[in-house]
Amino acid sequence: QGLLDLRPDAFQDPIVARTYSDERGLMSRLALLQVSERARIRTALARIDDQAEHLFDQARSTHRHITEGASAISRQRAETEQTASAINEMTASIQEVAESVTANAREAEQANRLAHQGSDRSGEALTAIEELVQRVHSIGESVSQLGESTRTIGEAADLITGIADQTNLLALNAAIEAARAGEHGRGFSVVADEVRALAQRTQQSTVKIHEVVADFRTQVDTTIAAVRSGEELAGNGLSRVREASDSLNTIVGSVDSISDSFITMSAAFEQQGQVSEEINQQIVNIAGLADQSDDQAESARQSSDELSEQANGLKDLISRFISRNG
């Protein structure tokens, strides 16, 4: 009766108890209690076995998912390492290109400075040639005026020659008249001879003047021709220097544009290099997170394996218990 009192919730119907035992009364009820408790234990064990089986399936599924996740993480880590390697190579290439662009920018700056110096020298040469052209032109004008003066001297010499001819003729006529006058015209004859001698010397001097003027005019004409040729050459040189100056100015503008482009490119490559470094750092961080995830996945896989082993152990324990108490 004490055992029955310990389990007041157990199934203890006396009529049903007689179907499980030949005894009557308390013994049949104890037999029924034993049967019902054994059935209850089997039911509980069956439920535990079902839960253990479900737990084992979940552990196995979790293990499979963890394994797949670990494989994905490993692939991701490998791809991340490849990406990091590619970005490192790209960063190195960008660095090389940036260094080349920087060197070209320095060379372009040097070329720009030389081009500006050449443009300045060209401007100075242009100014000097313009002054030379003006001076040559002034010399030409002066020589032309000298030629005009030479012609004036020649005309004056011609006038003197004419006067000397007339003076010589008048002196000759005076000598003839003095000879006719006889003794009274002797003084006039002496004067006429002196005047005629002076006229002849004047004619000789004017001839020499004409010769000198002719030679001088020849030299002046030669000088004028040389000055005109020099003026033409100076004009051609001026045109060429102007063309060279225009070309240098064009080159200066082009070199300025190239220098600005190199400076812009250098800044862009520098910024791109910084972005690549940032991306590389982010990939390194991702790789670190992947390593952490891989470690966590390995820990979870070990826990899943342990859970599977425990579930299998529980199933084996239940099976042995049921087989022993069947």
PDB file of C-alpha atoms in Angstrom, residues 87-273:
ATOM      1  CA  ILE A  87      45.316  45.000 -56.063  1.00  0.00           C
ATOM      2  CA  ASN A  88      48.891  45.010 -54.770  1.00  0.00           C
ATOM      3  CA  GLU A  89      50.133  44.494 -58.322  1.00  0.00           C
ATOM      4  CA  MET A  90      47.748  47.192 -59.556  1.00  0.00           C
ATOM      5  CA  THR A  91      48.932  49.526 -56.797  1.00  0.00           C
ATOM      6  CA  ALA A  92      52.544  48.852 -57.754  1.00  0.00           C
ATOM      7  CA  SER A  93      51.700  49.518 -61.411  1.00  0.00           C
ATOM      8  CA  ILE A  94      49.868  52.705 -60.452  1.00  0.00           C
ATOM      9  CA  GLN A  95      52.885  53.739 -58.384  1.00  0.00           C
ATOM     10  CA  GLU A  96      55.213  53.113 -61.324  1.00  0.00           C
ATOM     11  CA  VAL A  97      52.930  55.032 -63.698  1.00  0.00           C
ATOM     12  CA  ALA A  98      52.574  57.830 -61.140  1.00  0.00           C
ATOM     13  CA  GLU A  99      56.366  58.048 -60.801  1.00  0.00           C
ATOM     14  CA  SER A 100      56.704  58.092 -64.596  1.00  0.00           C
ATOM     15  CA  VAL A 101      54.021  60.774 -64.882  1.00  0.00           C
ATOM     16  CA  THR A 102      55.731  62.792 -62.145  1.00  0.00           C
ATOM     17  CA  ALA A 103      59.071  62.497 -63.963  1.00  0.00           C
ATOM     18  CA  ASN A 104      57.405  63.515 -67.230  1.00  0.00           C
ATOM     19  CA  ALA A 105      55.749  66.404 -65.406  1.00  0.00           C
ATOM     20  CA  ARG A 106      59.167  67.574 -64.202  1.00  0.00           C
ATOM     21  CA  GLU A 107      60.552  67.241 -67.727  1.00  0.00           C
ATOM     22  CA  ALA A 108      57.518  69.092 -69.101  1.00  0.00           C
ATOM     23  CA  GLU A 109      58.094  71.804 -66.518  1.00  0.00           C
ATOM     24  CA  GLN A 110      61.748  72.014 -67.596  1.00  0.00           C
ATOM     25  CA  ALA A 111      60.687  72.141 -71.257  1.00  0.00           C
ATOM     26  CA  ASN A 112      58.136  74.788 -70.347  1.00  0.00           C
ATOM     27  CA  ARG A 113      60.821  76.867 -68.654  1.00  0.00           C
ATOM     28  CA  LEU A 114      63.161  76.467 -71.638  1.00  0.00           C
ATOM     29  CA  ALA A 115      60.347  77.300 -74.051  1.00  0.00           C
ATOM     30  CA  HIS A 116      59.577  80.466 -72.100  1.00  0.00           C
ATOM     31  CA  GLN A 117      63.270  81.359 -72.128  1.00  0.00           C
ATOM     32  CA  GLY A 118      63.387  80.724 -75.879  1.00  0.00           C
ATOM     33  CA  SER A 119      60.295  82.864 -76.346  1.00  0.00           C
ATOM     34  CA  ASP A 120      61.916  85.660 -74.331  1.00  0.00           C
ATOM     35  CA  ARG A 121      65.138  85.379 -76.358  1.00  0.00           C
ATOM     36  CA  SER A 122      63.108  85.334 -79.553  1.00  0.00           C
ATOM     37  CA  GLY A 123      61.325  88.489 -78.440  1.00  0.00           C
ATOM     38  CA  GLU A 124      64.655  90.136 -77.717  1.00  0.00           C
ATOM     39  CA  ALA A 125      66.025  89.042 -81.116  1.00  0.00           C
ATOM     40  CA  LEU A 126      62.858  90.315 -82.791  1.00  0.00           C
ATOM     41  CA  THR A 127      63.296  93.702 -81.117  1.00  0.00           C
ATOM     42  CA  ALA A 128      66.985  93.818 -82.109  1.00  0.00           C
ATOM     43  CA  ILE A 129      66.230  92.939 -85.741  1.00  0.00           C
ATOM     44  CA  GLU A 130      63.445  95.516 -85.868  1.00  0.00           C
ATOM     45  CA  GLU A 131      65.931  98.112 -84.624  1.00  0.00           C
ATOM     46  CA  LEU A 132      68.469  96.860 -87.208  1.00  0.00           C
ATOM     47  CA  VAL A 133      65.886  97.186 -89.984  1.00  0.00           C
ATOM     48  CA  GLN A 134      65.106 100.704 -88.858  1.00  0.00           C
ATOM     49  CA  ARG A 135      68.809 101.600 -88.748  1.00  0.00           C
ATOM     50  CA  VAL A 136      69.468 100.057 -92.176  1.00  0.00           C
ATOM     51  CA  HIS A 137      66.501 101.972 -93.507  1.00  0.00           C
ATOM     52  CA  SER A 138      67.896 105.160 -91.945  1.00  0.00           C
ATOM     53  CA  ILE A 139      71.293 104.448 -93.518  1.00  0.00           C
ATOM     54  CA  GLY A 140      69.579 103.953 -96.872  1.00  0.00           C
ATOM     55  CA  GLU A 141      67.796 107.249 -96.488  1.00  0.00           C
ATOM     56  CA  SER A 142      71.072 108.970 -95.534  1.00  0.00           C
ATOM     57  CA  VAL A 143      72.916 107.436 -98.490  1.00  0.00           C
ATOM     58  CA  SER A 144      70.071 108.459-100.792  1.00  0.00           C
ATOM     59  CA  GLN A 145      70.338 112.013 -99.485  1.00  0.00           C
ATOM     60  CA  LEU A 146      74.120 111.806-100.013  1.00  0.00           C
ATOM     61  CA  GLY A 147      73.476 110.771-103.624  1.00  0.00           C
ATOM     62  CA  GLU A 148      71.195 113.764-104.061  1.00  0.00           C
ATOM     63  CA  SER A 149      73.931 115.996-102.611  1.00  0.00           C
ATOM     64  CA  THR A 150      76.438 114.434-105.021  1.00  0.00           C
ATOM     65  CA  ARG A 151      74.193 115.239-107.954  1.00  0.00           C
ATOM     66  CA  THR A 152      73.946 118.800-106.645  1.00  0.00           C
ATOM     67  CA  ILE A 153      77.750 119.008-106.517  1.00  0.00           C
ATOM     68  CA  GLY A 154      77.907 117.704-110.094  1.00  0.00           C
ATOM     69  CA  GLU A 155      75.397 120.294-111.221  1.00  0.00           C
ATOM     70  CA  ALA A 156      77.399 123.032-109.478  1.00  0.00           C
ATOM     71  CA  ALA A 157      80.580 121.750-111.178  1.00  0.00           C
ATOM     72  CA  ASP A 158      78.775 121.842-114.520  1.00  0.00           C
ATOM     73  CA  LEU A 159      77.745 125.402-113.791  1.00  0.00           C
ATOM     74  CA  ILE A 160      81.348 126.323-112.889  1.00  0.00           C
ATOM     75  CA  THR A 161      82.556 124.648-116.103  1.00  0.00           C
ATOM     76  CA  GLY A 162      80.093 126.718-118.122  1.00  0.00           C
ATOM     77  CA  ILE A 163      81.197 129.887-116.402  1.00  0.00           C
ATOM     78  CA  ALA A 164      84.866 128.986-117.003  1.00  0.00           C
ATOM     79  CA  ASP A 165      84.165 128.363-120.690  1.00  0.00           C
ATOM     80  CA  GLN A 166      82.443 131.718-120.995  1.00  0.00           C
ATOM     81  CA  THR A 167      85.268 133.396-119.030  1.00  0.00           C
ATOM     82  CA  ASN A 168      87.867 131.784-121.318  1.00  0.00           C
ATOM     83  CA  LEU A 169      85.944 132.965-124.368  1.00  0.00           C
ATOM     84  CA  LEU A 170      85.637 136.485-122.990  1.00  0.00           C
ATOM     85  CA  ALA A 171      89.358 136.519-122.104  1.00  0.00           C
ATOM     86  CA  LEU A 172      90.198 135.401-125.645  1.00  0.00           C
ATOM     87  CA  ASN A 173      88.042 138.169-127.111  1.00  0.00           C
ATOM     88  CA  ALA A 174      89.653 140.708-124.750  1.00  0.00           C
ATOM     89  CA  ALA A 175      93.156 139.595-125.837  1.00  0.00           C
ATOM     90  CA  ILE A 176      92.173 139.992-129.488  1.00  0.00           C
ATOM     91  CA  GLU A 177      90.829 143.481-128.855  1.00  0.00           C
ATOM     92  CA  ALA A 178      93.953 144.402-126.841  1.00  0.00           C
ATOM     93  CA  ALA A 179      96.160 143.269-129.736  1.00  0.00           C
ATOM     94  CA  ARG A 180      94.209 145.504-132.091  1.00  0.00           C
ATOM     95  CA  ALA A 181      94.639 148.447-129.749  1.00  0.00           C
ATOM     96  CA  GLY A 182      98.395 148.102-129.950  1.00  0.00           C
ATOM     97  CA  GLU A 183     100.384 149.891-127.309  1.00  0.00           C
ATOM     98  CA  HIS A 184      97.248 151.114-125.543  1.00  0.00           C
ATOM     99  CA  GLY A 185      95.838 147.661-125.124  1.00  0.00           C
ATOM    100  CA  ARG A 186      98.937 145.986-123.756  1.00  0.00           C
ATOM    101  CA  GLY A 187      97.730 146.176-120.114  1.00  0.00           C
ATOM    102  CA  PHE A 188      94.389 144.663-121.066  1.00  0.00           C
ATOM    103  CA  SER A 189      96.203 141.898-122.914  1.00  0.00           C
ATOM    104  CA  VAL A 190      98.124 140.928-119.766  1.00  0.00           C
ATOM    105  CA  VAL A 191      94.934 140.865-117.703  1.00  0.00           C
ATOM    106  CA  ALA A 192      93.127 138.868-120.379  1.00  0.00           C
ATOM    107  CA  ASP A 193      95.923 136.289-120.439  1.00  0.00           C
ATOM    108  CA  GLU A 194      95.765 135.893-116.656  1.00  0.00           C
ATOM    109  CA  VAL A 195      91.977 135.589-116.738  1.00  0.00           C
ATOM    110  CA  ARG A 196      92.168 132.979-119.499  1.00  0.00           C
ATOM    111  CA  ALA A 197      94.824 131.049-117.562  1.00  0.00           C
ATOM    112  CA  LEU A 198      92.570 131.132-114.472  1.00  0.00           C
ATOM    113  CA  ALA A 199      89.619 129.950-116.565  1.00  0.00           C
ATOM    114  CA  GLN A 200      91.679 127.064-117.906  1.00  0.00           C
ATOM    115  CA  ARG A 201      92.794 126.050-114.395  1.00  0.00           C
ATOM    116  CA  THR A 202      89.145 126.275-113.316  1.00  0.00           C
ATOM    117  CA  GLN A 203      88.156 123.987-116.197  1.00  0.00           C
ATOM    118  CA  GLN A 204      90.864 121.514-115.186  1.00  0.00           C
ATOM    119  CA  SER A 205      89.645 121.624-111.560  1.00  0.00           C
ATOM    120  CA  THR A 206      86.022 121.068-112.582  1.00  0.00           C
ATOM    121  CA  VAL A 207      87.109 118.093-114.695  1.00  0.00           C
ATOM    122  CA  LYS A 208      88.786 116.589-111.630  1.00  0.00           C
ATOM    123  CA  ILE A 209      85.691 117.446-109.570  1.00  0.00           C
ATOM    124  CA  HIS A 210      83.542 115.649-112.152  1.00  0.00           C
ATOM    125  CA  GLU A 211      85.821 112.626-111.981  1.00  0.00           C
ATOM    126  CA  VAL A 212      85.716 112.592-108.167  1.00  0.00           C
ATOM    127  CA  VAL A 213      81.946 113.117-108.131  1.00  0.00           C
ATOM    128  CA  ALA A 214      81.496 110.353-110.712  1.00  0.00           C
ATOM    129  CA  ASP A 215      83.558 107.934-108.625  1.00  0.00           C
ATOM    130  CA  PHE A 216      81.740 109.020-105.475  1.00  0.00           C
ATOM    131  CA  ARG A 217      78.347 108.588-107.170  1.00  0.00           C
ATOM    132  CA  THR A 218      79.408 105.117-108.282  1.00  0.00           C
ATOM    133  CA  GLN A 219      80.362 104.258-104.705  1.00  0.00           C
ATOM    134  CA  VAL A 220      77.142 105.826-103.424  1.00  0.00           C
ATOM    135  CA  ASP A 221      75.074 103.799-105.906  1.00  0.00           C
ATOM    136  CA  THR A 222      76.928 100.650-104.850  1.00  0.00           C
ATOM    137  CA  THR A 223      76.342 101.551-101.206  1.00  0.00           C
ATOM    138  CA  ILE A 224      72.652 102.237-101.870  1.00  0.00           C
ATOM    139  CA  ALA A 225      72.322  98.866-103.622  1.00  0.00           C
ATOM    140  CA  ALA A 226      74.074  97.139-100.714  1.00  0.00           C
ATOM    141  CA  VAL A 227      71.886  98.991 -98.217  1.00  0.00           C
ATOM    142  CA  ARG A 228      68.747  98.049-100.172  1.00  0.00           C
ATOM    143  CA  SER A 229      69.917  94.417-100.270  1.00  0.00           C
ATOM    144  CA  GLY A 230      70.724  94.519 -96.547  1.00  0.00           C
ATOM    145  CA  GLU A 231      67.353  96.100 -95.863  1.00  0.00           C
ATOM    146  CA  GLU A 232      65.656  93.337 -97.837  1.00  0.00           C
ATOM    147  CA  LEU A 233      67.658  90.645 -96.039  1.00  0.00           C
ATOM    148  CA  ALA A 234      66.899  92.276 -92.688  1.00  0.00           C
ATOM    149  CA  GLY A 235      63.215  92.351 -93.628  1.00  0.00           C
ATOM    150  CA  ASN A 236      63.316  88.647 -94.541  1.00  0.00           C
ATOM    151  CA  GLY A 237      65.154  87.909 -91.299  1.00  0.00           C
ATOM    152  CA  LEU A 238      62.564  89.915 -89.419  1.00  0.00           C
ATOM    153  CA  SER A 239      59.768  87.891 -91.024  1.00  0.00           C
ATOM    154  CA  ARG A 240      61.491  84.616 -90.159  1.00  0.00           C
ATOM    155  CA  VAL A 241      62.161  85.712 -86.604  1.00  0.00           C
ATOM    156  CA  ARG A 242      58.505  86.705 -86.284  1.00  0.00           C
ATOM    157  CA  GLU A 243      57.472  83.298 -87.605  1.00  0.00           C
ATOM    158  CA  ALA A 244      59.895  81.626 -85.189  1.00  0.00           C
ATOM    159  CA  SER A 245      58.544  83.780 -82.365  1.00  0.00           C
ATOM    160  CA  ASP A 246      54.971  82.806 -83.282  1.00  0.00           C
ATOM    161  CA  SER A 247      56.011  79.142 -83.421  1.00  0.00           C
ATOM    162  CA  LEU A 248      57.721  79.434 -80.038  1.00  0.00           C
ATOM    163  CA  ASN A 249      54.628  81.075 -78.582  1.00  0.00           C
ATOM    164  CA  THR A 250      52.557  78.190 -79.972  1.00  0.00           C
ATOM    165  CA  ILE A 251      55.044  75.712 -78.486  1.00  0.00           C
ATOM    166  CA  VAL A 252      54.890  77.546 -75.163  1.00  0.00           C
ATOM    167  CA  GLY A 253      51.096  77.262 -75.185  1.00  0.00           C
ATOM    168  CA  SER A 254      51.270  73.557 -76.050  1.00  0.00           C
ATOM    169  CA  VAL A 255      53.926  72.887 -73.414  1.00  0.00           C
ATOM    170  CA  ASP A 256      51.819  74.773 -70.861  1.00  0.00           C
ATOM    171  CA  SER A 257      48.850  72.548 -71.714  1.00  0.00           C
ATOM    172  CA  ILE A 258      51.020  69.410 -71.549  1.00  0.00           C
ATOM    173  CA  SER A 259      52.493  70.499 -68.223  1.00  0.00           C
ATOM    174  CA  ASP A 260      49.020  71.172 -66.814  1.00  0.00           C
ATOM    175  CA  SER A 261      47.842  67.773 -68.111  1.00  0.00           C
ATOM    176  CA  PHE A 262      50.790  66.004 -66.471  1.00  0.00           C
ATOM    177  CA  ILE A 263      50.116  67.810 -63.201  1.00  0.00           C
ATOM    178  CA  THR A 264      46.434  66.786 -63.361  1.00  0.00           C
ATOM    179  CA  MET A 265      47.383  63.195 -64.252  1.00  0.00           C
ATOM    180  CA  SER A 266      49.904  63.059 -61.421  1.00  0.00           C
ATOM    181  CA  ALA A 267      47.278  64.237 -58.931  1.00  0.00           C
ATOM    182  CA  ALA A 268      44.747  61.721 -60.329  1.00  0.00           C
ATOM    183  CA  PHE A 269      47.221  58.815 -60.095  1.00  0.00           C
ATOM    184  CA  GLU A 270      48.153  59.851 -56.570  1.00  0.00           C
ATOM    185  CA  GLN A 271      44.482  59.864 -55.582  1.00  0.00           C
ATOM    186  CA  GLN A 272      43.969  56.519 -57.337  1.00  0.00           C
ATOM    187  CA  GLY A 273      46.921  55.092 -55.438  1.00  0.00           C
TER     188      GLY A 273
END
